[in-house]
Amino acid sequence: LPKRIKYPEEQRYVHIDLAVSNDHCGIVMGCIPKFVEMDRGGGLIEKLPHIHIDFAINIKPPKNGEIDFGKIRGLIYKLREIGVPLKWVSLDSFQSVDMIQRLKAKGFISGVLSMDKTITPYIFCKNALLDRRVAMPEHEKLQKELRELELNEEKAKVDHPPQGSSDVSDALAGV
């Protein structure tokens, strides 16, 4: 695994879209290895981050069981143990208080970033994707979620259609 980490010197950010038993959990880790200049026309040049996504994970709850939050924390701890410079870990607000407390106790900068409270992370994500400033591995569920996302103007929220999901795309937007 350590040899698969591109840009090993860059600090990493992880976002976790937690779930317990009725939904999937999404986890994405990425970094910003460089900034690129984007020509917006009319002499306007913006210097913006190029985002490298190391991995996107979808965790399905076991049948008649719950997702083990301890194993998710174990993944975070293992990443740091093998030398990944993982500094920030954010979570959606669902069931996150205990996880955040435990991560902070281990020295991570951690807090809540909810995709349900603001569309700003999705706006940044959409712009970066359209600018082709995101390098990420193939992930069938993530690609499907991104294609199907909808803006609910009434709730001022980016959401999935009925029978759809946004677990991994929420984690991507969080990064």
Tab-separated table of C-alpha atoms in Angstrom:
chain	number	residue	atom	x	y	z
A	1	LEU	CA	0.000	0.000	0.000
A	2	PRO	CA	2.650	2.655	0.812
A	3	LYS	CA	4.156	2.310	-2.683
A	4	ARG	CA	0.737	2.971	-4.218
A	5	ILE	CA	0.486	6.386	-2.583
A	6	LYS	CA	1.326	8.973	-5.212
A	7	TYR	CA	2.742	12.258	-3.877
A	8	PRO	CA	3.689	10.643	-0.535
A	9	GLU	CA	4.959	13.933	0.895
A	10	GLU	CA	1.619	15.753	0.505
A	11	GLN	CA	-0.709	16.023	3.480
A	12	ARG	CA	-3.908	14.037	3.096
A	13	TYR	CA	-7.514	14.821	3.783
A	14	VAL	CA	-10.178	12.170	4.380
A	15	HIS	CA	-13.930	12.639	4.438
A	16	ILE	CA	-16.195	9.931	5.805
A	17	ASP	CA	-19.909	9.766	5.064
A	18	LEU	CA	-20.896	7.542	7.985
A	19	ALA	CA	-23.708	5.024	8.025
A	20	VAL	CA	-24.706	2.303	10.462
A	21	SER	CA	-27.059	-0.323	9.042
A	22	ASN	CA	-29.553	1.052	6.512
A	23	ASP	CA	-27.136	2.928	4.275
A	24	HIS	CA	-23.640	2.562	2.861
A	25	CYS	CA	-20.585	4.379	4.216
A	26	GLY	CA	-18.386	6.357	1.823
A	27	ILE	CA	-14.724	7.155	2.482
A	28	VAL	CA	-12.459	9.194	0.193
A	29	MET	CA	-8.838	10.293	0.696
A	30	GLY	CA	-7.027	12.882	-1.366
A	31	CYS	CA	-4.416	15.596	-1.487
A	32	ILE	CA	-3.460	18.710	-3.441
A	33	PRO	CA	-0.106	18.046	-5.125
A	34	LYS	CA	-0.098	21.245	-7.161
A	35	PHE	CA	-1.961	24.340	-8.220
A	36	VAL	CA	-2.807	24.994	-11.852
A	37	GLU	CA	-3.656	28.153	-13.721
A	38	MET	CA	-7.088	28.208	-15.331
A	39	ASP	CA	-7.716	30.747	-18.095
A	40	ARG	CA	-11.244	32.046	-17.611
A	41	GLY	CA	-11.082	34.371	-20.615
A	42	GLY	CA	-10.903	38.136	-20.745
A	43	GLY	CA	-7.463	38.105	-19.154
A	44	LEU	CA	-8.721	36.387	-15.978
A	45	ILE	CA	-6.373	33.664	-14.768
A	46	GLU	CA	-7.248	31.715	-11.626
A	47	LYS	CA	-4.754	29.627	-9.689
A	48	LEU	CA	-6.680	26.621	-8.380
A	49	PRO	CA	-5.876	23.305	-6.694
A	50	HIS	CA	-5.414	20.128	-8.682
A	51	ILE	CA	-6.858	17.373	-6.493
A	52	HIS	CA	-5.461	13.858	-6.436
A	53	ILE	CA	-7.792	11.204	-5.004
A	54	ASP	CA	-5.953	8.210	-3.581
A	55	PHE	CA	-8.990	6.035	-3.031
A	56	ALA	CA	-12.765	5.977	-2.791
A	57	ILE	CA	-14.364	3.272	-0.666
A	58	ASN	CA	-17.967	2.158	-0.402
A	59	ILE	CA	-18.794	0.063	2.671
A	60	LYS	CA	-22.001	-1.924	2.565
A	61	PRO	CA	-23.425	-2.866	5.963
A	62	PRO	CA	-23.500	-6.594	6.679
A	63	LYS	CA	-26.891	-8.275	6.374
A	64	ASN	CA	-28.774	-7.775	9.657
A	65	GLY	CA	-25.698	-6.038	11.064
A	66	GLU	CA	-23.965	-2.712	11.449
A	67	ILE	CA	-20.882	-1.106	9.961
A	68	ASP	CA	-18.024	-1.347	12.454
A	69	PHE	CA	-16.826	2.204	13.162
A	70	GLY	CA	-13.781	0.768	14.945
A	71	LYS	CA	-12.594	-0.743	11.652
A	72	ILE	CA	-12.996	2.632	9.933
A	73	ARG	CA	-10.878	4.264	12.641
A	74	GLY	CA	-8.437	1.369	12.295
A	75	LEU	CA	-8.033	2.210	8.590
A	76	ILE	CA	-7.316	5.852	9.444
A	77	TYR	CA	-4.779	4.862	12.117
A	78	LYS	CA	-3.114	2.333	9.773
A	79	LEU	CA	-2.712	4.935	7.032
A	80	ARG	CA	-0.808	7.184	9.392
A	81	GLU	CA	1.154	4.230	10.799
A	82	ILE	CA	2.478	3.306	7.337
A	83	GLY	CA	3.608	6.879	6.763
A	84	VAL	CA	0.725	8.536	4.931
A	85	PRO	CA	0.758	12.177	6.106
A	86	LEU	CA	-2.922	12.150	7.021
A	87	LYS	CA	-3.772	15.339	8.848
A	88	TRP	CA	-7.474	16.108	8.439
A	89	VAL	CA	-10.471	13.819	8.824
A	90	SER	CA	-13.963	15.250	8.424
A	91	LEU	CA	-17.262	13.474	8.798
A	92	ASP	CA	-20.873	14.185	8.055
A	93	SER	CA	-22.865	14.914	11.176
A	94	PHE	CA	-24.664	11.549	11.404
A	95	GLN	CA	-23.287	9.497	14.323
A	96	SER	CA	-19.970	11.377	14.171
A	97	VAL	CA	-19.418	12.810	17.678
A	98	ASP	CA	-17.689	9.750	19.146
A	99	MET	CA	-15.591	9.212	16.002
A	100	ILE	CA	-14.449	12.854	15.994
A	101	GLN	CA	-13.556	12.721	19.691
A	102	ARG	CA	-11.484	9.571	19.208
A	103	LEU	CA	-9.697	10.936	16.134
A	104	LYS	CA	-8.861	14.196	17.916
A	105	ALA	CA	-7.492	12.189	20.838
A	106	LYS	CA	-5.097	10.519	18.361
A	107	GLY	CA	-3.899	13.893	17.054
A	108	PHE	CA	-5.980	14.299	13.909
A	109	ILE	CA	-7.674	17.558	13.009
A	110	SER	CA	-11.277	16.404	12.827
A	111	GLY	CA	-14.740	17.898	12.673
A	112	VAL	CA	-18.096	17.953	10.970
A	113	LEU	CA	-18.573	18.851	7.326
A	114	SER	CA	-22.146	18.083	6.336
A	115	MET	CA	-23.216	17.920	2.709
A	116	ASP	CA	-26.802	18.361	3.971
A	117	LYS	CA	-26.156	21.794	5.494
A	118	THR	CA	-24.423	23.511	2.567
A	119	ILE	CA	-23.947	22.920	-1.148
A	120	THR	CA	-20.566	24.691	-1.153
A	121	PRO	CA	-18.473	21.465	-1.132
A	122	TYR	CA	-20.447	20.199	-4.117
A	123	ILE	CA	-19.997	23.490	-5.973
A	124	PHE	CA	-16.219	23.264	-5.498
A	125	CYS	CA	-16.277	19.580	-6.479
A	126	LYS	CA	-18.361	20.219	-9.608
A	127	ASN	CA	-16.091	23.055	-10.731
A	128	ALA	CA	-12.947	20.988	-10.155
A	129	LEU	CA	-14.430	18.069	-12.119
A	130	LEU	CA	-15.521	20.303	-14.991
A	131	ASP	CA	-12.065	21.935	-15.049
A	132	ARG	CA	-10.494	18.458	-15.115
A	133	ARG	CA	-8.586	19.311	-11.934
A	134	VAL	CA	-9.397	16.003	-10.240
A	135	ALA	CA	-7.386	12.830	-10.786
A	136	MET	CA	-9.116	9.819	-9.310
A	137	PRO	CA	-9.296	6.073	-9.720
A	138	GLU	CA	-12.175	4.399	-11.524
A	139	HIS	CA	-15.025	3.706	-9.113
A	140	GLU	CA	-18.271	2.522	-10.654
A	141	LYS	CA	-20.570	3.513	-7.778
A	142	LEU	CA	-18.970	6.960	-7.436
A	143	GLN	CA	-19.340	7.628	-11.157
A	144	LYS	CA	-22.986	6.525	-11.060
A	145	GLU	CA	-23.700	8.741	-8.052
A	146	LEU	CA	-22.061	11.770	-9.683
A	147	ARG	CA	-24.115	11.282	-12.867
A	148	GLU	CA	-27.380	11.030	-10.926
A	149	LEU	CA	-26.991	13.851	-8.387
A	150	GLU	CA	-29.762	16.433	-8.327
A	151	LEU	CA	-30.000	19.933	-6.916
A	152	ASN	CA	-33.017	20.244	-4.663
A	153	GLU	CA	-33.534	24.002	-4.833
A	154	GLU	CA	-36.330	23.904	-2.252
A	155	LYS	CA	-33.992	22.431	0.370
A	156	ALA	CA	-30.846	24.099	-1.071
A	157	LYS	CA	-29.219	20.666	-1.089
A	158	VAL	CA	-27.499	18.339	-3.528
A	159	ASP	CA	-29.129	14.932	-3.225
A	160	HIS	CA	-29.608	11.609	-4.935
A	161	PRO	CA	-32.781	10.582	-6.750
A	162	PRO	CA	-35.235	8.159	-5.116
A	163	GLN	CA	-33.660	4.683	-4.974
A	164	GLY	CA	-30.252	6.304	-5.610
A	165	SER	CA	-27.347	7.052	-3.301
A	166	SER	CA	-24.741	9.729	-2.626
A	167	ASP	CA	-22.529	8.055	-0.031
A	168	VAL	CA	-19.255	8.049	-1.973
A	169	SER	CA	-19.968	11.289	-3.869
A	170	ASP	CA	-20.618	13.029	-0.533
A	171	ALA	CA	-17.211	11.796	0.638
A	172	LEU	CA	-15.600	13.050	-2.579
A	173	ALA	CA	-17.216	16.478	-2.203
A	174	GLY	CA	-16.024	16.524	1.406
A	175	VAL	CA	-12.420	16.083	0.287
